[in-house]
Amino acid sequence: MIVFNQILRQQQQVIFDANTGTFSPIDGNKIERSNGNFSEFGEHTFALYVDFGILCFQWNDHRWDMTSSNLVIEYQHDFKMQATMFAVNGLKIEYPAWWKNDPHFDPNLPELDEDEDYFGYIFSVKQNQRLQHNLTVAWG
């Protein structure tokens, strides 16, 4: 059983089916030990989790080993269009940037991406081997 906390809503937990990339609620109020986190965007589901000792990222039913050198994650802002692009090995989405309506946004502070945008967080995990290891230990 893979149990997730929904990002930004720590109290909501779900059970994840890695074969289909779908979630179902946990019955009752029992809090289970989490194996990762997830986010939903439109009709897409995204999850970062540990399964059999491997840190995985999943987009719907596509699954990758986060530690693999074959995994290519892109995360870019178009400041003029106020949009963000997130791509994983050829799959791509574009969406309004998290800072679009923030009059105090400073593009010189990219470290805010991982705090404000789930896909910025995923990109930062891919870039940080120590964080990958720590998540694998914590969720494994």
mmCIF file of N, CA and C in Angstrom:
data_model
loop_
_atom_site.group_PDB
_atom_site.id
_atom_site.type_symbol
_atom_site.label_atom_id
_atom_site.label_comp_id
_atom_site.label_asym_id
_atom_site.label_seq_id
_atom_site.Cartn_x
_atom_site.Cartn_y
_atom_site.Cartn_z
ATOM 1 N N MET A 1 0.847 -1.178 0.000
ATOM 2 C CA MET A 1 0.000 0.000 0.000
ATOM 3 C C MET A 1 0.891 1.240 0.000
ATOM 4 N N ILE A 2 0.624 2.158 -0.911
ATOM 5 C CA ILE A 2 1.349 3.420 -0.973
ATOM 6 C C ILE A 2 0.410 4.504 -0.477
ATOM 7 N N VAL A 3 0.832 5.215 0.568
ATOM 8 C CA VAL A 3 0.007 6.256 1.182
ATOM 9 C C VAL A 3 0.670 7.604 0.951
ATOM 10 N N PHE A 4 -0.136 8.585 0.562
ATOM 11 C CA PHE A 4 0.374 9.928 0.294
ATOM 12 C C PHE A 4 -0.319 10.976 1.132
ATOM 13 N N ASN A 5 0.435 12.025 1.423
ATOM 14 C CA ASN A 5 -0.142 13.276 1.899
ATOM 15 C C ASN A 5 -0.271 14.186 0.692
ATOM 16 N N GLN A 6 -1.412 14.855 0.581
ATOM 17 C CA GLN A 6 -1.541 15.815 -0.511
ATOM 18 C C GLN A 6 -0.709 17.034 -0.163
ATOM 19 N N ILE A 7 0.070 17.478 -1.095
ATOM 20 C CA ILE A 7 0.939 18.627 -0.884
ATOM 21 C C ILE A 7 0.048 19.822 -0.560
ATOM 22 N N LEU A 8 0.455 20.626 0.366
ATOM 23 C CA LEU A 8 -0.248 21.814 0.848
ATOM 24 C C LEU A 8 -1.466 21.490 1.701
ATOM 25 N N ARG A 9 -1.868 20.219 1.789
ATOM 26 C CA ARG A 9 -2.987 19.819 2.649
ATOM 27 C C ARG A 9 -2.587 18.571 3.401
ATOM 28 N N GLN A 10 -1.757 18.720 4.409
ATOM 29 C CA GLN A 10 -1.171 17.573 5.095
ATOM 30 C C GLN A 10 -2.210 16.634 5.706
ATOM 31 N N GLN A 11 -3.406 17.108 5.969
ATOM 32 C CA GLN A 11 -4.383 16.252 6.625
ATOM 33 C C GLN A 11 -5.082 15.300 5.663
ATOM 34 N N GLN A 12 -5.035 15.565 4.369
ATOM 35 C CA GLN A 12 -5.683 14.682 3.416
ATOM 36 C C GLN A 12 -4.716 13.591 2.994
ATOM 37 N N GLN A 13 -5.081 12.356 3.248
ATOM 38 C CA GLN A 13 -4.267 11.228 2.828
ATOM 39 C C GLN A 13 -5.064 10.365 1.863
ATOM 40 N N VAL A 14 -4.345 9.719 0.956
ATOM 41 C CA VAL A 14 -4.961 8.845 -0.033
ATOM 42 C C VAL A 14 -4.110 7.596 -0.214
ATOM 43 N N ILE A 15 -4.710 6.588 -0.798
ATOM 44 C CA ILE A 15 -3.999 5.393 -1.221
ATOM 45 C C ILE A 15 -3.784 5.515 -2.723
ATOM 46 N N PHE A 16 -2.576 5.204 -3.169
ATOM 47 C CA PHE A 16 -2.188 5.390 -4.561
ATOM 48 C C PHE A 16 -2.053 4.052 -5.260
ATOM 49 N N ASP A 17 -2.616 3.950 -6.465
ATOM 50 C CA ASP A 17 -2.445 2.778 -7.317
ATOM 51 C C ASP A 17 -1.421 3.144 -8.387
ATOM 52 N N ALA A 18 -0.186 2.673 -8.227
ATOM 53 C CA ALA A 18 0.903 3.035 -9.140
ATOM 54 C C ALA A 18 0.677 2.508 -10.554
ATOM 55 N N ASN A 19 -0.115 1.456 -10.707
ATOM 56 C CA ASN A 19 -0.372 0.917 -12.049
ATOM 57 C C ASN A 19 -1.219 1.850 -12.899
ATOM 58 N N THR A 20 -2.142 2.545 -12.266
ATOM 59 C CA THR A 20 -3.047 3.420 -13.016
ATOM 60 C C THR A 20 -2.782 4.901 -12.775
ATOM 61 N N GLY A 21 -2.033 5.221 -11.719
ATOM 62 C CA GLY A 21 -1.805 6.625 -11.384
ATOM 63 C C GLY A 21 -3.016 7.275 -10.765
ATOM 64 N N THR A 22 -3.868 6.483 -10.110
ATOM 65 C CA THR A 22 -5.087 7.023 -9.507
ATOM 66 C C THR A 22 -5.030 6.907 -7.986
ATOM 67 N N PHE A 23 -5.847 7.724 -7.327
ATOM 68 C CA PHE A 23 -5.901 7.798 -5.878
ATOM 69 C C PHE A 23 -7.281 7.417 -5.389
ATOM 70 N N SER A 24 -7.336 6.920 -4.163
ATOM 71 C CA SER A 24 -8.621 6.705 -3.495
ATOM 72 C C SER A 24 -8.463 7.128 -2.046
ATOM 73 N N PRO A 25 -9.531 7.652 -1.445
ATOM 74 C CA PRO A 25 -9.424 8.132 -0.061
ATOM 75 C C PRO A 25 -9.206 6.997 0.923
ATOM 76 N N ILE A 26 -8.561 7.321 2.025
ATOM 77 C CA ILE A 26 -8.397 6.364 3.117
ATOM 78 C C ILE A 26 -9.661 6.408 3.950
ATOM 79 N N ASP A 27 -10.195 5.231 4.245
ATOM 80 C CA ASP A 27 -11.407 5.159 5.055
ATOM 81 C C ASP A 27 -11.119 5.578 6.487
ATOM 82 N N GLY A 28 -11.995 6.359 7.051
ATOM 83 C CA GLY A 28 -11.873 6.762 8.447
ATOM 84 C C GLY A 28 -10.885 7.888 8.643
ATOM 85 N N ASN A 29 -10.572 8.153 9.899
ATOM 86 C CA ASN A 29 -9.687 9.257 10.252
ATOM 87 C C ASN A 29 -8.281 8.806 10.610
ATOM 88 N N LYS A 30 -7.992 7.529 10.422
ATOM 89 C CA LYS A 30 -6.683 7.014 10.784
ATOM 90 C C LYS A 30 -5.605 7.634 9.893
ATOM 91 N N ILE A 31 -4.557 8.153 10.531
ATOM 92 C CA ILE A 31 -3.435 8.717 9.792
ATOM 93 C C ILE A 31 -2.385 7.625 9.609
ATOM 94 N N GLU A 32 -2.070 7.330 8.368
ATOM 95 C CA GLU A 32 -1.077 6.321 8.038
ATOM 96 C C GLU A 32 0.280 6.978 7.821
ATOM 97 N N ARG A 33 1.341 6.201 7.921
ATOM 98 C CA ARG A 33 2.680 6.682 7.578
ATOM 99 C C ARG A 33 2.719 6.930 6.074
ATOM 100 N N SER A 34 3.182 8.092 5.687
ATOM 101 C CA SER A 34 3.192 8.479 4.289
ATOM 102 C C SER A 34 4.418 7.923 3.566
ATOM 103 N N ASN A 35 4.214 7.549 2.294
ATOM 104 C CA ASN A 35 5.297 7.089 1.429
ATOM 105 C C ASN A 35 5.660 8.130 0.375
ATOM 106 N N GLY A 36 5.005 9.308 0.414
ATOM 107 C CA GLY A 36 5.272 10.328 -0.581
ATOM 108 C C GLY A 36 4.231 11.423 -0.540
ATOM 109 N N ASN A 37 4.171 12.184 -1.637
ATOM 110 C CA ASN A 37 3.167 13.232 -1.747
ATOM 111 C C ASN A 37 2.639 13.281 -3.165
ATOM 112 N N PHE A 38 1.550 14.010 -3.357
ATOM 113 C CA PHE A 38 0.948 14.073 -4.675
ATOM 114 C C PHE A 38 0.310 15.433 -4.900
ATOM 115 N N SER A 39 0.013 15.677 -6.153
ATOM 116 C CA SER A 39 -0.696 16.888 -6.534
ATOM 117 C C SER A 39 -1.548 16.568 -7.752
ATOM 118 N N GLU A 40 -2.633 17.281 -7.876
ATOM 119 C CA GLU A 40 -3.489 17.147 -9.044
ATOM 120 C C GLU A 40 -3.485 18.467 -9.793
ATOM 121 N N PHE A 41 -3.465 18.389 -11.108
ATOM 122 C CA PHE A 41 -3.480 19.581 -11.943
ATOM 123 C C PHE A 41 -4.382 19.276 -13.133
ATOM 124 N N GLY A 42 -5.544 19.905 -13.151
ATOM 125 C CA GLY A 42 -6.515 19.581 -14.197
ATOM 126 C C GLY A 42 -6.869 18.117 -14.127
ATOM 127 N N GLU A 43 -6.746 17.431 -15.240
ATOM 128 C CA GLU A 43 -7.050 15.998 -15.292
ATOM 129 C C GLU A 43 -5.827 15.127 -15.038
ATOM 130 N N HIS A 44 -4.724 15.754 -14.651
ATOM 131 C CA HIS A 44 -3.477 15.028 -14.433
ATOM 132 C C HIS A 44 -3.223 14.801 -12.944
ATOM 133 N N THR A 45 -2.614 13.656 -12.641
ATOM 134 C CA THR A 45 -2.164 13.377 -11.282
ATOM 135 C C THR A 45 -0.649 13.208 -11.305
ATOM 136 N N PHE A 46 -0.013 13.722 -10.252
ATOM 137 C CA PHE A 46 1.441 13.674 -10.120
ATOM 138 C C PHE A 46 1.768 13.161 -8.728
ATOM 139 N N ALA A 47 2.807 12.351 -8.641
ATOM 140 C CA ALA A 47 3.180 11.803 -7.341
ATOM 141 C C ALA A 47 4.690 11.613 -7.256
ATOM 142 N N LEU A 48 5.211 11.896 -6.080
ATOM 143 C CA LEU A 48 6.610 11.628 -5.749
ATOM 144 C C LEU A 48 6.571 10.696 -4.555
ATOM 145 N N TYR A 49 7.191 9.515 -4.689
ATOM 146 C CA TYR A 49 7.058 8.515 -3.636
ATOM 147 C C TYR A 49 8.190 7.497 -3.705
ATOM 148 N N VAL A 50 8.291 6.710 -2.649
ATOM 149 C CA VAL A 50 9.243 5.612 -2.593
ATOM 150 C C VAL A 50 8.475 4.305 -2.697
ATOM 151 N N ASP A 51 8.937 3.470 -3.618
ATOM 152 C CA ASP A 51 8.336 2.159 -3.814
ATOM 153 C C ASP A 51 9.473 1.151 -3.942
ATOM 154 N N PHE A 52 9.531 0.189 -3.033
ATOM 155 C CA PHE A 52 10.589 -0.821 -3.014
ATOM 156 C C PHE A 52 11.977 -0.179 -3.023
ATOM 157 N N GLY A 53 12.141 0.885 -2.233
ATOM 158 C CA GLY A 53 13.438 1.522 -2.073
ATOM 159 C C GLY A 53 13.861 2.452 -3.200
ATOM 160 N N ILE A 54 12.968 2.709 -4.145
ATOM 161 C CA ILE A 54 13.274 3.575 -5.284
ATOM 162 C C ILE A 54 12.412 4.829 -5.203
ATOM 163 N N LEU A 55 13.062 5.998 -5.305
ATOM 164 C CA LEU A 55 12.331 7.265 -5.334
ATOM 165 C C LEU A 55 11.770 7.440 -6.738
ATOM 166 N N CYS A 56 10.457 7.497 -6.825
ATOM 167 C CA CYS A 56 9.770 7.543 -8.121
ATOM 168 C C CYS A 56 9.007 8.842 -8.286
ATOM 169 N N PHE A 57 8.918 9.288 -9.533
ATOM 170 C CA PHE A 57 8.010 10.366 -9.902
ATOM 171 C C PHE A 57 7.039 9.783 -10.915
ATOM 172 N N GLN A 58 5.762 10.066 -10.722
ATOM 173 C CA GLN A 58 4.754 9.519 -11.619
ATOM 174 C C GLN A 58 3.827 10.621 -12.094
ATOM 175 N N TRP A 59 3.548 10.601 -13.390
ATOM 176 C CA TRP A 59 2.611 11.529 -14.042
ATOM 177 C C TRP A 59 1.557 10.649 -14.686
ATOM 178 N N ASN A 60 0.368 10.663 -14.148
ATOM 179 C CA ASN A 60 -0.688 9.738 -14.550
ATOM 180 C C ASN A 60 -0.127 8.320 -14.480
ATOM 181 N N ASP A 61 -0.071 7.591 -15.603
ATOM 182 C CA ASP A 61 0.449 6.219 -15.543
ATOM 183 C C ASP A 61 1.892 6.102 -16.027
ATOM 184 N N HIS A 62 2.571 7.224 -16.234
ATOM 185 C CA HIS A 62 3.994 7.228 -16.598
ATOM 186 C C HIS A 62 4.821 7.341 -15.323
ATOM 187 N N ARG A 63 5.795 6.457 -15.181
ATOM 188 C CA ARG A 63 6.569 6.387 -13.938
ATOM 189 C C ARG A 63 8.068 6.381 -14.252
ATOM 190 N N TRP A 64 8.844 7.137 -13.432
ATOM 191 C CA TRP A 64 10.288 7.228 -13.629
ATOM 192 C C TRP A 64 11.016 7.112 -12.288
ATOM 193 N N ASP A 65 12.222 6.596 -12.349
ATOM 194 C CA ASP A 65 13.147 6.581 -11.224
ATOM 195 C C ASP A 65 13.780 7.973 -11.156
ATOM 196 N N MET A 66 13.558 8.705 -10.069
ATOM 197 C CA MET A 66 14.068 10.072 -9.940
ATOM 198 C C MET A 66 15.582 10.135 -9.939
ATOM 199 N N THR A 67 16.245 9.052 -9.615
ATOM 200 C CA THR A 67 17.705 9.068 -9.540
ATOM 201 C C THR A 67 18.359 8.708 -10.873
ATOM 202 N N SER A 68 17.566 8.349 -11.861
ATOM 203 C CA SER A 68 18.111 7.912 -13.145
ATOM 204 C C SER A 68 18.647 9.091 -13.959
ATOM 205 N N SER A 69 19.791 8.879 -14.580
ATOM 206 C CA SER A 69 20.339 9.915 -15.463
ATOM 207 C C SER A 69 19.531 10.008 -16.758
ATOM 208 N N ASN A 70 18.688 9.036 -17.032
ATOM 209 C CA ASN A 70 17.822 9.075 -18.214
ATOM 210 C C ASN A 70 16.574 9.924 -18.009
ATOM 211 N N LEU A 71 16.327 10.330 -16.781
ATOM 212 C CA LEU A 71 15.163 11.175 -16.492
ATOM 213 C C LEU A 71 15.554 12.632 -16.705
ATOM 214 N N VAL A 72 14.850 13.290 -17.618
ATOM 215 C CA VAL A 72 15.107 14.698 -17.909
ATOM 216 C C VAL A 72 13.876 15.500 -17.511
ATOM 217 N N ILE A 73 14.055 16.396 -16.534
ATOM 218 C CA ILE A 73 12.972 17.261 -16.078
ATOM 219 C C ILE A 73 13.342 18.695 -16.424
ATOM 220 N N GLU A 74 12.396 19.384 -17.049
ATOM 221 C CA GLU A 74 12.577 20.793 -17.389
ATOM 222 C C GLU A 74 11.526 21.620 -16.652
ATOM 223 N N TYR A 75 11.946 22.790 -16.210
ATOM 224 C CA TYR A 75 11.050 23.704 -15.501
ATOM 225 C C TYR A 75 11.503 25.111 -15.859
ATOM 226 N N GLN A 76 10.652 25.842 -16.557
ATOM 227 C CA GLN A 76 11.034 27.171 -17.029
ATOM 228 C C GLN A 76 9.865 28.135 -16.939
ATOM 229 N N HIS A 77 10.205 29.385 -16.652
ATOM 230 C CA HIS A 77 9.209 30.458 -16.663
ATOM 231 C C HIS A 77 9.356 31.288 -17.924
ATOM 232 N N ASP A 78 8.241 31.712 -18.471
ATOM 233 C CA ASP A 78 8.217 32.723 -19.527
ATOM 234 C C ASP A 78 7.721 33.990 -18.841
ATOM 235 N N PHE A 79 8.659 34.884 -18.521
ATOM 236 C CA PHE A 79 8.306 36.069 -17.732
ATOM 237 C C PHE A 79 7.386 37.012 -18.492
ATOM 238 N N LYS A 80 7.527 37.082 -19.790
ATOM 239 C CA LYS A 80 6.673 37.955 -20.589
ATOM 240 C C LYS A 80 5.233 37.444 -20.604
ATOM 241 N N MET A 81 5.077 36.135 -20.794
ATOM 242 C CA MET A 81 3.734 35.529 -20.852
ATOM 243 C C MET A 81 3.192 35.184 -19.463
ATOM 244 N N GLN A 82 4.028 35.303 -18.445
ATOM 245 C CA GLN A 82 3.675 34.946 -17.069
ATOM 246 C C GLN A 82 3.162 33.505 -16.984
ATOM 247 N N ALA A 83 3.930 32.627 -17.622
ATOM 248 C CA ALA A 83 3.560 31.214 -17.684
ATOM 249 C C ALA A 83 4.758 30.362 -17.290
ATOM 250 N N THR A 84 4.464 29.118 -16.932
ATOM 251 C CA THR A 84 5.494 28.153 -16.568
ATOM 252 C C THR A 84 5.322 26.911 -17.430
ATOM 253 N N MET A 85 6.458 26.322 -17.804
ATOM 254 C CA MET A 85 6.470 25.077 -18.552
ATOM 255 C C MET A 85 7.179 24.031 -17.701
ATOM 256 N N PHE A 86 6.544 22.868 -17.607
ATOM 257 C CA PHE A 86 7.115 21.717 -16.904
ATOM 258 C C PHE A 86 7.085 20.543 -17.876
ATOM 259 N N ALA A 87 8.223 19.877 -18.027
ATOM 260 C CA ALA A 87 8.293 18.742 -18.943
ATOM 261 C C ALA A 87 9.114 17.615 -18.332
ATOM 262 N N VAL A 88 8.701 16.395 -18.630
ATOM 263 C CA VAL A 88 9.405 15.193 -18.181
ATOM 264 C C VAL A 88 9.504 14.243 -19.374
ATOM 265 N N ASN A 89 10.739 14.027 -19.832
ATOM 266 C CA ASN A 89 11.001 13.084 -20.928
ATOM 267 C C ASN A 89 9.973 13.184 -22.061
ATOM 268 N N GLY A 90 9.690 14.387 -22.504
ATOM 269 C CA GLY A 90 8.804 14.584 -23.650
ATOM 270 C C GLY A 90 7.363 14.918 -23.313
ATOM 271 N N LEU A 91 6.907 14.609 -22.122
ATOM 272 C CA LEU A 91 5.567 15.037 -21.692
ATOM 273 C C LEU A 91 5.673 16.470 -21.197
ATOM 274 N N LYS A 92 4.736 17.330 -21.582
ATOM 275 C CA LYS A 92 4.870 18.745 -21.254
ATOM 276 C C LYS A 92 3.516 19.362 -20.928
ATOM 277 N N ILE A 93 3.527 20.256 -19.927
ATOM 278 C CA ILE A 93 2.352 21.078 -19.646
ATOM 279 C C ILE A 93 2.812 22.520 -19.484
ATOM 280 N N GLU A 94 1.931 23.430 -19.800
ATOM 281 C CA GLU A 94 2.157 24.851 -19.572
ATOM 282 C C GLU A 94 0.976 25.372 -18.775
ATOM 283 N N TYR A 95 1.254 26.305 -17.885
ATOM 284 C CA TYR A 95 0.212 26.806 -16.989
ATOM 285 C C TYR A 95 0.596 28.192 -16.488
ATOM 286 N N PRO A 96 -0.367 28.950 -15.953
ATOM 287 C CA PRO A 96 -0.053 30.278 -15.414
ATOM 288 C C PRO A 96 0.963 30.167 -14.283
ATOM 289 N N ALA A 97 1.960 31.031 -14.297
ATOM 290 C CA ALA A 97 2.996 31.013 -13.263
ATOM 291 C C ALA A 97 2.395 31.305 -11.896
ATOM 292 N N TRP A 98 2.964 30.693 -10.875
ATOM 293 C CA TRP A 98 2.460 30.865 -9.507
ATOM 294 C C TRP A 98 2.537 32.319 -9.064
ATOM 295 N N TRP A 99 3.423 33.092 -9.628
ATOM 296 C CA TRP A 99 3.668 34.476 -9.232
ATOM 297 C C TRP A 99 2.928 35.475 -10.105
ATOM 298 N N LYS A 100 2.089 35.002 -11.006
ATOM 299 C CA LYS A 100 1.435 35.868 -11.994
ATOM 300 C C LYS A 100 0.735 37.074 -11.368
ATOM 301 N N ASN A 101 0.062 36.897 -10.283
ATOM 302 C CA ASN A 101 -0.687 37.994 -9.661
ATOM 303 C C ASN A 101 -0.009 38.545 -8.409
ATOM 304 N N ASP A 102 1.275 38.279 -8.260
ATOM 305 C CA ASP A 102 2.017 38.753 -7.091
ATOM 306 C C ASP A 102 2.814 40.002 -7.459
ATOM 307 N N PRO A 103 2.367 41.164 -7.005
ATOM 308 C CA PRO A 103 3.061 42.407 -7.372
ATOM 309 C C PRO A 103 4.454 42.521 -6.751
ATOM 310 N N HIS A 104 4.761 41.704 -5.760
ATOM 311 C CA HIS A 104 6.058 41.754 -5.089
ATOM 312 C C HIS A 104 7.032 40.685 -5.587
ATOM 313 N N PHE A 105 6.630 39.939 -6.613
ATOM 314 C CA PHE A 105 7.476 38.868 -7.129
ATOM 315 C C PHE A 105 8.795 39.426 -7.648
ATOM 316 N N ASP A 106 9.883 38.754 -7.277
ATOM 317 C CA ASP A 106 11.221 39.129 -7.727
ATOM 318 C C ASP A 106 11.809 37.938 -8.495
ATOM 319 N N PRO A 107 11.978 38.067 -9.827
ATOM 320 C CA PRO A 107 12.499 36.935 -10.607
ATOM 321 C C PRO A 107 13.932 36.550 -10.249
ATOM 322 N N ASN A 108 14.573 37.354 -9.430
ATOM 323 C CA ASN A 108 15.938 37.027 -8.998
ATOM 324 C C ASN A 108 15.959 36.075 -7.800
ATOM 325 N N LEU A 109 14.796 35.630 -7.352
ATOM 326 C CA LEU A 109 14.694 34.712 -6.218
ATOM 327 C C LEU A 109 14.063 33.384 -6.660
ATOM 328 N N PRO A 110 14.746 32.627 -7.516
ATOM 329 C CA PRO A 110 14.154 31.390 -8.044
ATOM 330 C C PRO A 110 13.931 30.317 -6.984
ATOM 331 N N GLU A 111 14.596 30.452 -5.835
ATOM 332 C CA GLU A 111 14.429 29.426 -4.809
ATOM 333 C C GLU A 111 13.006 29.371 -4.266
ATOM 334 N N LEU A 112 12.199 30.376 -4.545
ATOM 335 C CA LEU A 112 10.800 30.345 -4.124
ATOM 336 C C LEU A 112 9.982 29.352 -4.937
ATOM 337 N N ASP A 113 10.450 28.987 -6.123
ATOM 338 C CA ASP A 113 9.706 28.062 -6.975
ATOM 339 C C ASP A 113 9.375 26.763 -6.255
ATOM 340 N N GLU A 114 10.340 26.195 -5.550
ATOM 341 C CA GLU A 114 10.107 24.902 -4.905
ATOM 342 C C GLU A 114 9.131 24.997 -3.733
ATOM 343 N N ASP A 115 8.958 26.180 -3.175
ATOM 344 C CA ASP A 115 7.996 26.368 -2.086
ATOM 345 C C ASP A 115 6.595 26.679 -2.599
ATOM 346 N N GLU A 116 6.507 27.326 -3.739
ATOM 347 C CA GLU A 116 5.228 27.833 -4.235
ATOM 348 C C GLU A 116 4.604 26.992 -5.343
ATOM 349 N N ASP A 117 5.378 26.127 -5.985
ATOM 350 C CA ASP A 117 4.907 25.396 -7.155
ATOM 351 C C ASP A 117 5.365 23.936 -7.036
ATOM 352 N N TYR A 118 4.416 23.019 -7.052
ATOM 353 C CA TYR A 118 4.753 21.591 -6.932
ATOM 354 C C TYR A 118 5.781 21.169 -7.974
ATOM 355 N N PHE A 119 5.649 21.676 -9.199
ATOM 356 C CA PHE A 119 6.578 21.277 -10.252
ATOM 357 C C PHE A 119 7.960 21.883 -10.034
ATOM 358 N N GLY A 120 8.029 23.055 -9.416
ATOM 359 C CA GLY A 120 9.317 23.606 -9.009
ATOM 360 C C GLY A 120 9.964 22.731 -7.949
ATOM 361 N N TYR A 121 9.148 22.203 -7.055
ATOM 362 C CA TYR A 121 9.622 21.273 -6.029
ATOM 363 C C TYR A 121 10.172 19.998 -6.669
ATOM 364 N N ILE A 122 9.428 19.436 -7.627
ATOM 365 C CA ILE A 122 9.880 18.215 -8.302
ATOM 366 C C ILE A 122 11.205 18.474 -9.020
ATOM 367 N N PHE A 123 11.317 19.617 -9.688
ATOM 368 C CA PHE A 123 12.550 19.979 -10.378
ATOM 369 C C PHE A 123 13.708 20.078 -9.386
ATOM 370 N N SER A 124 13.458 20.677 -8.232
ATOM 371 C CA SER A 124 14.529 20.822 -7.238
ATOM 372 C C SER A 124 14.948 19.468 -6.661
ATOM 373 N N VAL A 125 14.004 18.550 -6.486
ATOM 374 C CA VAL A 125 14.349 17.210 -6.002
ATOM 375 C C VAL A 125 15.256 16.516 -7.016
ATOM 376 N N LYS A 126 14.939 16.651 -8.292
ATOM 377 C CA LYS A 126 15.759 16.012 -9.330
ATOM 378 C C LYS A 126 17.188 16.550 -9.320
ATOM 379 N N GLN A 127 17.366 17.809 -8.977
ATOM 380 C CA GLN A 127 18.686 18.437 -8.992
ATOM 381 C C GLN A 127 19.504 18.160 -7.727
ATOM 382 N N ASN A 128 18.896 17.583 -6.695
ATOM 383 C CA ASN A 128 19.531 17.488 -5.390
ATOM 384 C C ASN A 128 19.634 16.028 -4.926
ATOM 385 N N GLN A 129 20.797 15.416 -5.123
ATOM 386 C CA GLN A 129 20.978 14.003 -4.758
ATOM 387 C C GLN A 129 20.823 13.760 -3.262
ATOM 388 N N ARG A 130 21.244 14.704 -2.454
ATOM 389 C CA ARG A 130 21.102 14.544 -0.999
ATOM 390 C C ARG A 130 19.621 14.511 -0.608
ATOM 391 N N LEU A 131 18.830 15.395 -1.200
ATOM 392 C CA LEU A 131 17.391 15.399 -0.932
ATOM 393 C C LEU A 131 16.750 14.109 -1.420
ATOM 394 N N GLN A 132 17.167 13.618 -2.573
ATOM 395 C CA GLN A 132 16.658 12.333 -3.070
ATOM 396 C C GLN A 132 16.923 11.230 -2.045
ATOM 397 N N HIS A 133 18.142 11.187 -1.524
ATOM 398 C CA HIS A 133 18.500 10.182 -0.523
ATOM 399 C C HIS A 133 17.655 10.339 0.738
ATOM 400 N N ASN A 134 17.530 11.569 1.224
ATOM 401 C CA ASN A 134 16.768 11.815 2.449
ATOM 402 C C ASN A 134 15.293 11.432 2.288
ATOM 403 N N LEU A 135 14.709 11.727 1.137
ATOM 404 C CA LEU A 135 13.316 11.344 0.907
ATOM 405 C C LEU A 135 13.174 9.834 0.824
ATOM 406 N N THR A 136 14.139 9.184 0.192
ATOM 407 C CA THR A 136 14.107 7.725 0.090
ATOM 408 C C THR A 136 14.162 7.087 1.479
ATOM 409 N N VAL A 137 14.991 7.617 2.356
ATOM 410 C CA VAL A 137 15.089 7.100 3.727
ATOM 411 C C VAL A 137 13.799 7.394 4.495
ATOM 412 N N ALA A 138 13.291 8.614 4.391
ATOM 413 C CA ALA A 138 12.113 9.019 5.157
ATOM 414 C C ALA A 138 10.848 8.273 4.716
ATOM 415 N N TRP A 139 10.710 8.032 3.446
ATOM 416 C CA TRP A 139 9.490 7.419 2.904
ATOM 417 C C TRP A 139 9.624 5.919 2.647
ATOM 418 N N GLY A 140 10.861 5.407 2.723
ATOM 419 C CA GLY A 140 11.093 3.994 2.374
ATOM 420 C C GLY A 140 10.647 3.037 3.437
#
